[in-house]
């Protein structure tokens, strides 16, 4: 028990959304004697900021639905003194007081604390670009933000919008603007949409955007805004010199931890710009805690400190800070970055590390791709889940996964997240005993299949490469040491294949094996990987050198190494 | 490597659906030199028997969809010699030969084996009741069964049916008959529908059946059938002396392992009547393997041997038998009984042990109930998942869970199944980092909440009882040592509460604490458990003795200990 904890009679919490609100409520359940005061500079504690895009889109129709709790409930349930529209402007660490300013009146007063919790959240990044203050340029972080966008759309009959930033909020804004009948251009400075995904997995996202008529511009950032001709609308200028006309623009290029107070108070920050905390959520001052989007947290998959502005971890951190203030030795185990977003019926989810990160860290990994049905193919309505699994080449420890599809995507990623939490391996995934009835899954679920592919690879039964390796493969082919073998049926091959690939359908491979040139490595592929695996086994057992290209033709299209002829 | 394995040049597989088909395919991927012959007495290998009820219901419209593979594919892909409509009628273990009978011709021949795999499956139980052979009495195990039912319904204009047996297949048949416009009576000899669930969790199933006009009769079994008056339809007579008129009857009271061949061959059977196998899926004869619905498998949660006629385990067992035949030391880890069924939009799923089993085994456990939204309440369309979690009172090891609801139920059970697989605890569940966006989950997911309730209990912060304890609680109240405290708002209490309960809404409990009689234990409850937990904490911190009744009023209604007045 930390000595400071015992004396925590007066606890001040700064910020009342996810982490701060959870902290205050949990703390009250651990002590009836502490005075708990919660300062919130906005008009509402505990509002559902993850719902804002849907409120703009009119999917959530009632603003009051966004208010998860309010000051009265905090008082009656938890005896927490909530002060809304009140900003804490200074912390005096020596005196252990804060200075609060009532925003409507400007009145300032100080309040003492024995323990302080910083939960200021993050702020939408709003770079000082030319024209940034023109009307019609919005961010999406608070209820007032969402009301401003709604009003602007209605008052101005917005028909065209530019959304800047193709991350979670950017995609949600695109969906909701389209839902309102707005024509959207999505501008992303990076080379792909949805940065948490690897680029080939982001292809499905780009495809659904295109199918809804969204114009996606990659590799070009916003450089400034100008008023439109005749004072109507605006022109969004890009770094690449392009101009897009629009009636409004959403700037959703990310958030930055709100560390102003922490900085002024001399608290230690991390390299990524968030407040540095230990596993007890304690800052460099042992009576000051920090939680939520403002802090850096450790990614326990990679071991890296980073920013993880997600509601789940914020809530957990709030409860852990409360535990420690109440004298309990409670620890935050870090984050694994589990996340999901919905986009026009497509679900995009991931957990753990992506390949870009593993590459950057130089961490050894293997990747496999599968494309299996969300449920039994014989039951109507089955759809494909595109799945990427990353794991350790030595022991099969799961490092991360990414999935896209229309049904059952979040389920698969949640199961992988749970296995990862207990340091599960691809062998565990292979054997997982999951729900099966024809509407829900398959006797060999998506996850079992991915686990099998990975486990078969690790056991040496199933050599694989990915389409990234195609340039090298083509060199081997050119050098006469390898052949590419498409084992699909001719009718499938006719719709597109890799130039120079031989066609030996699996169904007749055994009979025609003698035709295949000997002494050359066979790079085998099919549509999704299954027939390729069976062909690879046949070839290996016949003494040939064979390698399957993971995920087959469907992965080739996603990887963009070939383009469908149909 | 087993000595028999190396010599397995000729492998005979008996039975070609899930386990047998998986075994043959896997074995071919491990050896190109074995001669693999697969005998299937039915007309089709590898058919989707889990789809049969939906084929009857017209949800699956095309019979060919039920054929996952066929003999031609087994030949071309796997060089497996499939002999359909051919029954193996004898095994000569000394000579290592089987006798096969071609069913259409009656011709018999023998075939030698070095290794034999028994995958005969299970047979629908069809007791020799009076009138059992009347027309219109069906089971549901094969494609011909389902075709017979379809034809009968169409030819006879079936309007009323009795379904006997309220397990998985029984419920699926009810749904599909109702879907065809048939009026259904469901007869179940046991005291509840859906035996894998505990009775209180089965209430949701009964409720949805009632809402669809299905007449559910519990605690009464079928005793016989008589032809209806004038030769039209039938009368189903029950042990309890009741009679139900119907145009047809479905007997879906379970399956029994098909052990005829194994028994004749002198192979060891287990106490539950299935073929006994070791973890390599080897029977008491080391060159004979058995897999699938015909074998007993170990439930690794309880350590008990039992019958687990599910497709997932059957497939895994088939692959493991193949591994061992090919000389690999592969082991089956047992089953945990993960299962799901859909019923009129309700999803019912479970994994691990239920309370009935834990009680029977005398294994210590704690149970908690939660009733939380499948996704954020502020996003339209949220629905409640009723969730029961069973865990070890010492270390929180998860022992099992059951869930019902309309969306996201299978996801939660799959995540718990995965955590259980790696011997996860309620503390892991509390901290699980799962997908959250408003359409998919909540910042505190259903599973996090259940984990928190359980973990808070184990940490001593949250004493709980369940509604099972109500009789004892009422005795304490009568003895003057306890009070029941309903902490809901008066408007909720007006719709029904427990007789004699005091009403102290959480929102004013702190202010009115002095009114609560001192020196008595307070049994607290609310609507779903959350306010009860907060009230319990207040009371405990104020020095009172307090216990929360898990799951609140919603659990009371499910447990049937009280009935709603509205």
PDB file of N, CA and C in Angstrom, chain A residues 461-523:
ATOM      1  N   UNK A 461       4.959 -29.158 -42.677  1.00  0.00           N
ATOM      2  CA  UNK A 461       4.133 -29.852 -43.663  1.00  0.00           C
ATOM      3  C   UNK A 461       3.691 -28.948 -44.802  1.00  0.00           C
ATOM      4  N   UNK A 462       3.800 -27.657 -44.590  1.00  0.00           N
ATOM      5  CA  UNK A 462       3.136 -26.734 -45.503  1.00  0.00           C
ATOM      6  C   UNK A 462       4.004 -25.490 -45.699  1.00  0.00           C
ATOM      7  N   UNK A 463       5.024 -25.629 -46.540  1.00  0.00           N
ATOM      8  CA  UNK A 463       5.858 -24.451 -46.828  1.00  0.00           C
ATOM      9  C   UNK A 463       5.010 -23.384 -47.512  1.00  0.00           C
ATOM     10  N   UNK A 464       5.107 -22.160 -47.050  1.00  0.00           N
ATOM     11  CA  UNK A 464       4.334 -21.089 -47.681  1.00  0.00           C
ATOM     12  C   UNK A 464       5.202 -19.866 -47.938  1.00  0.00           C
ATOM     13  N   UNK A 465       4.804 -19.147 -48.958  1.00  0.00           N
ATOM     14  CA  UNK A 465       5.297 -17.787 -49.154  1.00  0.00           C
ATOM     15  C   UNK A 465       4.058 -16.919 -49.326  1.00  0.00           C
ATOM     16  N   UNK A 466       4.276 -15.632 -49.428  1.00  0.00           N
ATOM     17  CA  UNK A 466       3.134 -14.764 -49.711  1.00  0.00           C
ATOM     18  C   UNK A 466       3.385 -14.031 -51.015  1.00  0.00           C
ATOM     19  N   UNK A 467       2.382 -13.297 -51.446  1.00  0.00           N
ATOM     20  CA  UNK A 467       2.503 -12.616 -52.736  1.00  0.00           C
ATOM     21  C   UNK A 467       3.553 -11.527 -52.723  1.00  0.00           C
ATOM     22  N   UNK A 468       3.940 -11.056 -51.541  1.00  0.00           N
ATOM     23  CA  UNK A 468       5.080 -10.135 -51.443  1.00  0.00           C
ATOM     24  C   UNK A 468       6.317 -10.716 -52.105  1.00  0.00           C
ATOM     25  N   UNK A 469       6.367 -12.058 -52.067  1.00  0.00           N
ATOM     26  CA  UNK A 469       7.561 -12.718 -52.588  1.00  0.00           C
ATOM     27  C   UNK A 469       7.531 -12.881 -54.107  1.00  0.00           C
ATOM     28  N   UNK A 470       6.465 -12.436 -54.748  1.00  0.00           N
ATOM     29  CA  UNK A 470       6.319 -12.699 -56.174  1.00  0.00           C
ATOM     30  C   UNK A 470       7.508 -12.213 -57.017  1.00  0.00           C
ATOM     31  N   UNK A 471       8.040 -11.014 -56.741  1.00  0.00           N
ATOM     32  CA  UNK A 471       9.196 -10.588 -57.552  1.00  0.00           C
ATOM     33  C   UNK A 471      10.350 -11.599 -57.491  1.00  0.00           C
ATOM     34  N   UNK A 472      10.638 -12.090 -56.288  1.00  0.00           N
ATOM     35  CA  UNK A 472      11.711 -13.076 -56.136  1.00  0.00           C
ATOM     36  C   UNK A 472      11.344 -14.384 -56.850  1.00  0.00           C
ATOM     37  N   UNK A 473      10.076 -14.776 -56.694  1.00  0.00           N
ATOM     38  CA  UNK A 473       9.608 -15.998 -57.356  1.00  0.00           C
ATOM     39  C   UNK A 473       9.785 -15.864 -58.871  1.00  0.00           C
ATOM     40  N   UNK A 474       9.414 -14.699 -59.385  1.00  0.00           N
ATOM     41  CA  UNK A 474       9.521 -14.498 -60.833  1.00  0.00           C
ATOM     42  C   UNK A 474      10.973 -14.559 -61.298  1.00  0.00           C
ATOM     43  N   UNK A 475      11.880 -14.077 -60.452  1.00  0.00           N
ATOM     44  CA  UNK A 475      13.310 -14.192 -60.795  1.00  0.00           C
ATOM     45  C   UNK A 475      13.715 -15.653 -60.872  1.00  0.00           C
ATOM     46  N   UNK A 476      13.248 -16.446 -59.892  1.00  0.00           N
ATOM     47  CA  UNK A 476      13.577 -17.878 -59.922  1.00  0.00           C
ATOM     48  C   UNK A 476      13.008 -18.536 -61.176  1.00  0.00           C
ATOM     49  N   UNK A 477      11.812 -18.126 -61.530  1.00  0.00           N
ATOM     50  CA  UNK A 477      11.190 -18.686 -62.726  1.00  0.00           C
ATOM     51  C   UNK A 477      12.024 -18.301 -63.956  1.00  0.00           C
ATOM     52  N   UNK A 478      12.407 -17.020 -64.000  1.00  0.00           N
ATOM     53  CA  UNK A 478      13.203 -16.543 -65.132  1.00  0.00           C
ATOM     54  C   UNK A 478      14.538 -17.279 -65.202  1.00  0.00           C
ATOM     55  N   UNK A 479      15.079 -17.591 -64.017  1.00  0.00           N
ATOM     56  CA  UNK A 479      16.375 -18.282 -63.974  1.00  0.00           C
ATOM     57  C   UNK A 479      16.225 -19.774 -64.262  1.00  0.00           C
ATOM     58  N   UNK A 480      14.962 -20.226 -64.408  1.00  0.00           N
ATOM     59  CA  UNK A 480      14.755 -21.638 -64.740  1.00  0.00           C
ATOM     60  C   UNK A 480      14.826 -22.572 -63.552  1.00  0.00           C
ATOM     61  N   UNK A 481      14.799 -22.030 -62.336  1.00  0.00           N
ATOM     62  CA  UNK A 481      14.894 -22.913 -61.164  1.00  0.00           C
ATOM     63  C   UNK A 481      13.539 -23.157 -60.516  1.00  0.00           C
ATOM     64  N   UNK A 482      12.523 -22.472 -60.994  1.00  0.00           N
ATOM     65  CA  UNK A 482      11.202 -22.634 -60.378  1.00  0.00           C
ATOM     66  C   UNK A 482      10.112 -22.483 -61.427  1.00  0.00           C
ATOM     67  N   UNK A 483       8.944 -23.022 -61.088  1.00  0.00           N
ATOM     68  CA  UNK A 483       7.754 -22.768 -61.916  1.00  0.00           C
ATOM     69  C   UNK A 483       6.615 -22.304 -61.032  1.00  0.00           C
ATOM     70  N   UNK A 484       5.725 -21.517 -61.598  1.00  0.00           N
ATOM     71  CA  UNK A 484       4.491 -21.127 -60.921  1.00  0.00           C
ATOM     72  C   UNK A 484       3.401 -22.070 -61.405  1.00  0.00           C
ATOM     73  N   UNK A 485       2.679 -22.655 -60.447  1.00  0.00           N
ATOM     74  CA  UNK A 485       1.653 -23.632 -60.819  1.00  0.00           C
ATOM     75  C   UNK A 485       0.292 -23.198 -60.273  1.00  0.00           C
ATOM     76  N   UNK A 486      -0.597 -22.862 -61.158  1.00  0.00           N
ATOM     77  CA  UNK A 486      -1.970 -22.509 -60.804  1.00  0.00           C
ATOM     78  C   UNK A 486      -2.770 -23.811 -60.791  1.00  0.00           C
ATOM     79  N   UNK A 487      -3.279 -24.219 -59.604  1.00  0.00           N
ATOM     80  CA  UNK A 487      -3.959 -25.521 -59.529  1.00  0.00           C
ATOM     81  C   UNK A 487      -5.477 -25.375 -59.579  1.00  0.00           C
ATOM     82  N   UNK A 488      -5.959 -24.204 -60.031  1.00  0.00           N
ATOM     83  CA  UNK A 488      -7.404 -24.038 -60.192  1.00  0.00           C
ATOM     84  C   UNK A 488      -7.878 -24.674 -61.502  1.00  0.00           C
ATOM     85  N   UNK A 489      -9.167 -24.747 -61.654  1.00  0.00           N
ATOM     86  CA  UNK A 489      -9.738 -25.279 -62.885  1.00  0.00           C
ATOM     87  C   UNK A 489      -9.592 -24.243 -64.003  1.00  0.00           C
ATOM     88  N   UNK A 490      -9.546 -24.706 -65.244  1.00  0.00           N
ATOM     89  CA  UNK A 490      -9.357 -23.777 -66.383  1.00  0.00           C
ATOM     90  C   UNK A 490     -10.385 -22.639 -66.391  1.00  0.00           C
ATOM     91  N   UNK A 491     -11.621 -22.913 -65.956  1.00  0.00           N
ATOM     92  CA  UNK A 491     -12.635 -21.862 -65.980  1.00  0.00           C
ATOM     93  C   UNK A 491     -12.270 -20.725 -65.020  1.00  0.00           C
ATOM     94  N   UNK A 492     -11.580 -21.055 -63.954  1.00  0.00           N
ATOM     95  CA  UNK A 492     -11.144 -20.017 -63.024  1.00  0.00           C
ATOM     96  C   UNK A 492      -9.928 -19.283 -63.571  1.00  0.00           C
ATOM     97  N   UNK A 493      -9.038 -20.033 -64.153  1.00  0.00           N
ATOM     98  CA  UNK A 493      -7.819 -19.446 -64.702  1.00  0.00           C
ATOM     99  C   UNK A 493      -8.167 -18.438 -65.793  1.00  0.00           C
ATOM    100  N   UNK A 494      -9.241 -18.758 -66.529  1.00  0.00           N
ATOM    101  CA  UNK A 494      -9.639 -17.879 -67.638  1.00  0.00           C
ATOM    102  C   UNK A 494      -9.997 -16.480 -67.128  1.00  0.00           C
ATOM    103  N   UNK A 495     -10.374 -16.373 -65.851  1.00  0.00           N
ATOM    104  CA  UNK A 495     -10.739 -15.053 -65.314  1.00  0.00           C
ATOM    105  C   UNK A 495      -9.531 -14.273 -64.802  1.00  0.00           C
ATOM    106  N   UNK A 496      -8.335 -14.864 -64.963  1.00  0.00           N
ATOM    107  CA  UNK A 496      -7.136 -14.145 -64.555  1.00  0.00           C
ATOM    108  C   UNK A 496      -6.186 -15.031 -63.783  1.00  0.00           C
ATOM    109  N   UNK A 497      -4.903 -14.906 -64.121  1.00  0.00           N
ATOM    110  CA  UNK A 497      -3.889 -15.647 -63.371  1.00  0.00           C
ATOM    111  C   UNK A 497      -2.577 -14.876 -63.474  1.00  0.00           C
ATOM    112  N   UNK A 498      -1.527 -15.445 -62.945  1.00  0.00           N
ATOM    113  CA  UNK A 498      -0.234 -14.785 -63.003  1.00  0.00           C
ATOM    114  C   UNK A 498       0.421 -15.152 -64.333  1.00  0.00           C
ATOM    115  N   UNK A 499       0.986 -14.158 -64.965  1.00  0.00           N
ATOM    116  CA  UNK A 499       1.627 -14.395 -66.253  1.00  0.00           C
ATOM    117  C   UNK A 499       2.678 -15.494 -66.127  1.00  0.00           C
ATOM    118  N   UNK A 500       2.598 -16.436 -67.025  1.00  0.00           N
ATOM    119  CA  UNK A 500       3.616 -17.493 -67.048  1.00  0.00           C
ATOM    120  C   UNK A 500       3.322 -18.688 -66.161  1.00  0.00           C
ATOM    121  N   UNK A 501       2.225 -18.619 -65.414  1.00  0.00           N
ATOM    122  CA  UNK A 501       1.909 -19.753 -64.543  1.00  0.00           C
ATOM    123  C   UNK A 501       1.424 -20.933 -65.361  1.00  0.00           C
ATOM    124  N   UNK A 502       1.893 -22.131 -65.001  1.00  0.00           N
ATOM    125  CA  UNK A 502       1.369 -23.348 -65.623  1.00  0.00           C
ATOM    126  C   UNK A 502       0.036 -23.668 -64.958  1.00  0.00           C
ATOM    127  N   UNK A 503      -0.853 -24.338 -65.669  1.00  0.00           N
ATOM    128  CA  UNK A 503      -2.132 -24.716 -65.069  1.00  0.00           C
ATOM    129  C   UNK A 503      -2.240 -26.229 -64.914  1.00  0.00           C
ATOM    130  N   UNK A 504      -2.153 -26.679 -63.701  1.00  0.00           N
ATOM    131  CA  UNK A 504      -2.381 -28.099 -63.398  1.00  0.00           C
ATOM    132  C   UNK A 504      -3.461 -28.177 -62.329  1.00  0.00           C
ATOM    133  N   UNK A 505      -4.727 -28.305 -62.726  1.00  0.00           N
ATOM    134  CA  UNK A 505      -5.796 -28.335 -61.724  1.00  0.00           C
ATOM    135  C   UNK A 505      -5.550 -29.458 -60.709  1.00  0.00           C
ATOM    136  N   UNK A 506      -5.839 -29.174 -59.452  1.00  0.00           N
ATOM    137  CA  UNK A 506      -5.672 -30.177 -58.405  1.00  0.00           C
ATOM    138  C   UNK A 506      -6.373 -31.475 -58.786  1.00  0.00           C
ATOM    139  N   UNK A 507      -7.546 -31.335 -59.415  1.00  0.00           N
ATOM    140  CA  UNK A 507      -8.360 -32.520 -59.678  1.00  0.00           C
ATOM    141  C   UNK A 507      -7.674 -33.519 -60.610  1.00  0.00           C
ATOM    142  N   UNK A 508      -6.674 -33.055 -61.379  1.00  0.00           N
ATOM    143  CA  UNK A 508      -5.974 -34.005 -62.253  1.00  0.00           C
ATOM    144  C   UNK A 508      -4.466 -33.969 -62.021  1.00  0.00           C
ATOM    145  N   UNK A 509      -4.042 -33.344 -60.964  1.00  0.00           N
ATOM    146  CA  UNK A 509      -2.600 -33.179 -60.732  1.00  0.00           C
ATOM    147  C   UNK A 509      -1.886 -34.525 -60.581  1.00  0.00           C
ATOM    148  N   UNK A 510      -2.514 -35.422 -59.807  1.00  0.00           N
ATOM    149  CA  UNK A 510      -1.854 -36.710 -59.531  1.00  0.00           C
ATOM    150  C   UNK A 510      -1.569 -37.454 -60.838  1.00  0.00           C
ATOM    151  N   UNK A 511      -2.567 -37.412 -61.723  1.00  0.00           N
ATOM    152  CA  UNK A 511      -2.412 -38.136 -62.992  1.00  0.00           C
ATOM    153  C   UNK A 511      -1.385 -37.465 -63.902  1.00  0.00           C
ATOM    154  N   UNK A 512      -1.263 -36.144 -63.764  1.00  0.00           N
ATOM    155  CA  UNK A 512      -0.403 -35.405 -64.706  1.00  0.00           C
ATOM    156  C   UNK A 512       0.933 -34.999 -64.093  1.00  0.00           C
ATOM    157  N   UNK A 513       1.218 -35.546 -62.916  1.00  0.00           N
ATOM    158  CA  UNK A 513       2.406 -35.137 -62.179  1.00  0.00           C
ATOM    159  C   UNK A 513       3.678 -35.255 -63.028  1.00  0.00           C
ATOM    160  N   UNK A 514       3.738 -36.300 -63.855  1.00  0.00           N
ATOM    161  CA  UNK A 514       4.935 -36.538 -64.672  1.00  0.00           C
ATOM    162  C   UNK A 514       5.190 -35.419 -65.680  1.00  0.00           C
ATOM    163  N   UNK A 515       4.112 -34.676 -66.013  1.00  0.00           N
ATOM    164  CA  UNK A 515       4.291 -33.575 -66.984  1.00  0.00           C
ATOM    165  C   UNK A 515       5.023 -32.387 -66.373  1.00  0.00           C
ATOM    166  N   UNK A 516       4.933 -32.272 -65.044  1.00  0.00           N
ATOM    167  CA  UNK A 516       5.520 -31.114 -64.365  1.00  0.00           C
ATOM    168  C   UNK A 516       7.035 -31.222 -64.430  1.00  0.00           C
ATOM    169  N   UNK A 517       7.703 -30.161 -64.860  1.00  0.00           N
ATOM    170  CA  UNK A 517       9.157 -30.223 -64.985  1.00  0.00           C
ATOM    171  C   UNK A 517       9.814 -30.599 -63.657  1.00  0.00           C
ATOM    172  N   UNK A 518      10.722 -31.558 -63.712  1.00  0.00           N
ATOM    173  CA  UNK A 518      11.406 -32.019 -62.495  1.00  0.00           C
ATOM    174  C   UNK A 518      12.551 -31.090 -62.119  1.00  0.00           C
ATOM    175  N   UNK A 519      12.947 -31.181 -60.858  1.00  0.00           N
ATOM    176  CA  UNK A 519      14.130 -30.432 -60.426  1.00  0.00           C
ATOM    177  C   UNK A 519      13.881 -28.953 -60.251  1.00  0.00           C
ATOM    178  N   UNK A 520      12.621 -28.551 -60.378  1.00  0.00           N
ATOM    179  CA  UNK A 520      12.327 -27.130 -60.171  1.00  0.00           C
ATOM    180  C   UNK A 520      11.382 -26.982 -58.987  1.00  0.00           C
ATOM    181  N   UNK A 521      11.575 -25.918 -58.262  1.00  0.00           N
ATOM    182  CA  UNK A 521      10.651 -25.641 -57.168  1.00  0.00           C
ATOM    183  C   UNK A 521       9.290 -25.217 -57.747  1.00  0.00           C
ATOM    184  N   UNK A 522       8.228 -25.796 -57.196  1.00  0.00           N
ATOM    185  CA  UNK A 522       6.888 -25.432 -57.659  1.00  0.00           C
ATOM    186  C   UNK A 522       6.259 -24.443 -56.705  1.00  0.00           C
ATOM    187  N   UNK A 523       5.989 -23.245 -57.168  1.00  0.00           N
ATOM    188  CA  UNK A 523       5.212 -22.274 -56.391  1.00  0.00           C
ATOM    189  C   UNK A 523       3.748 -22.448 -56.789  1.00  0.00           C
TER     190      UNK A 523
END
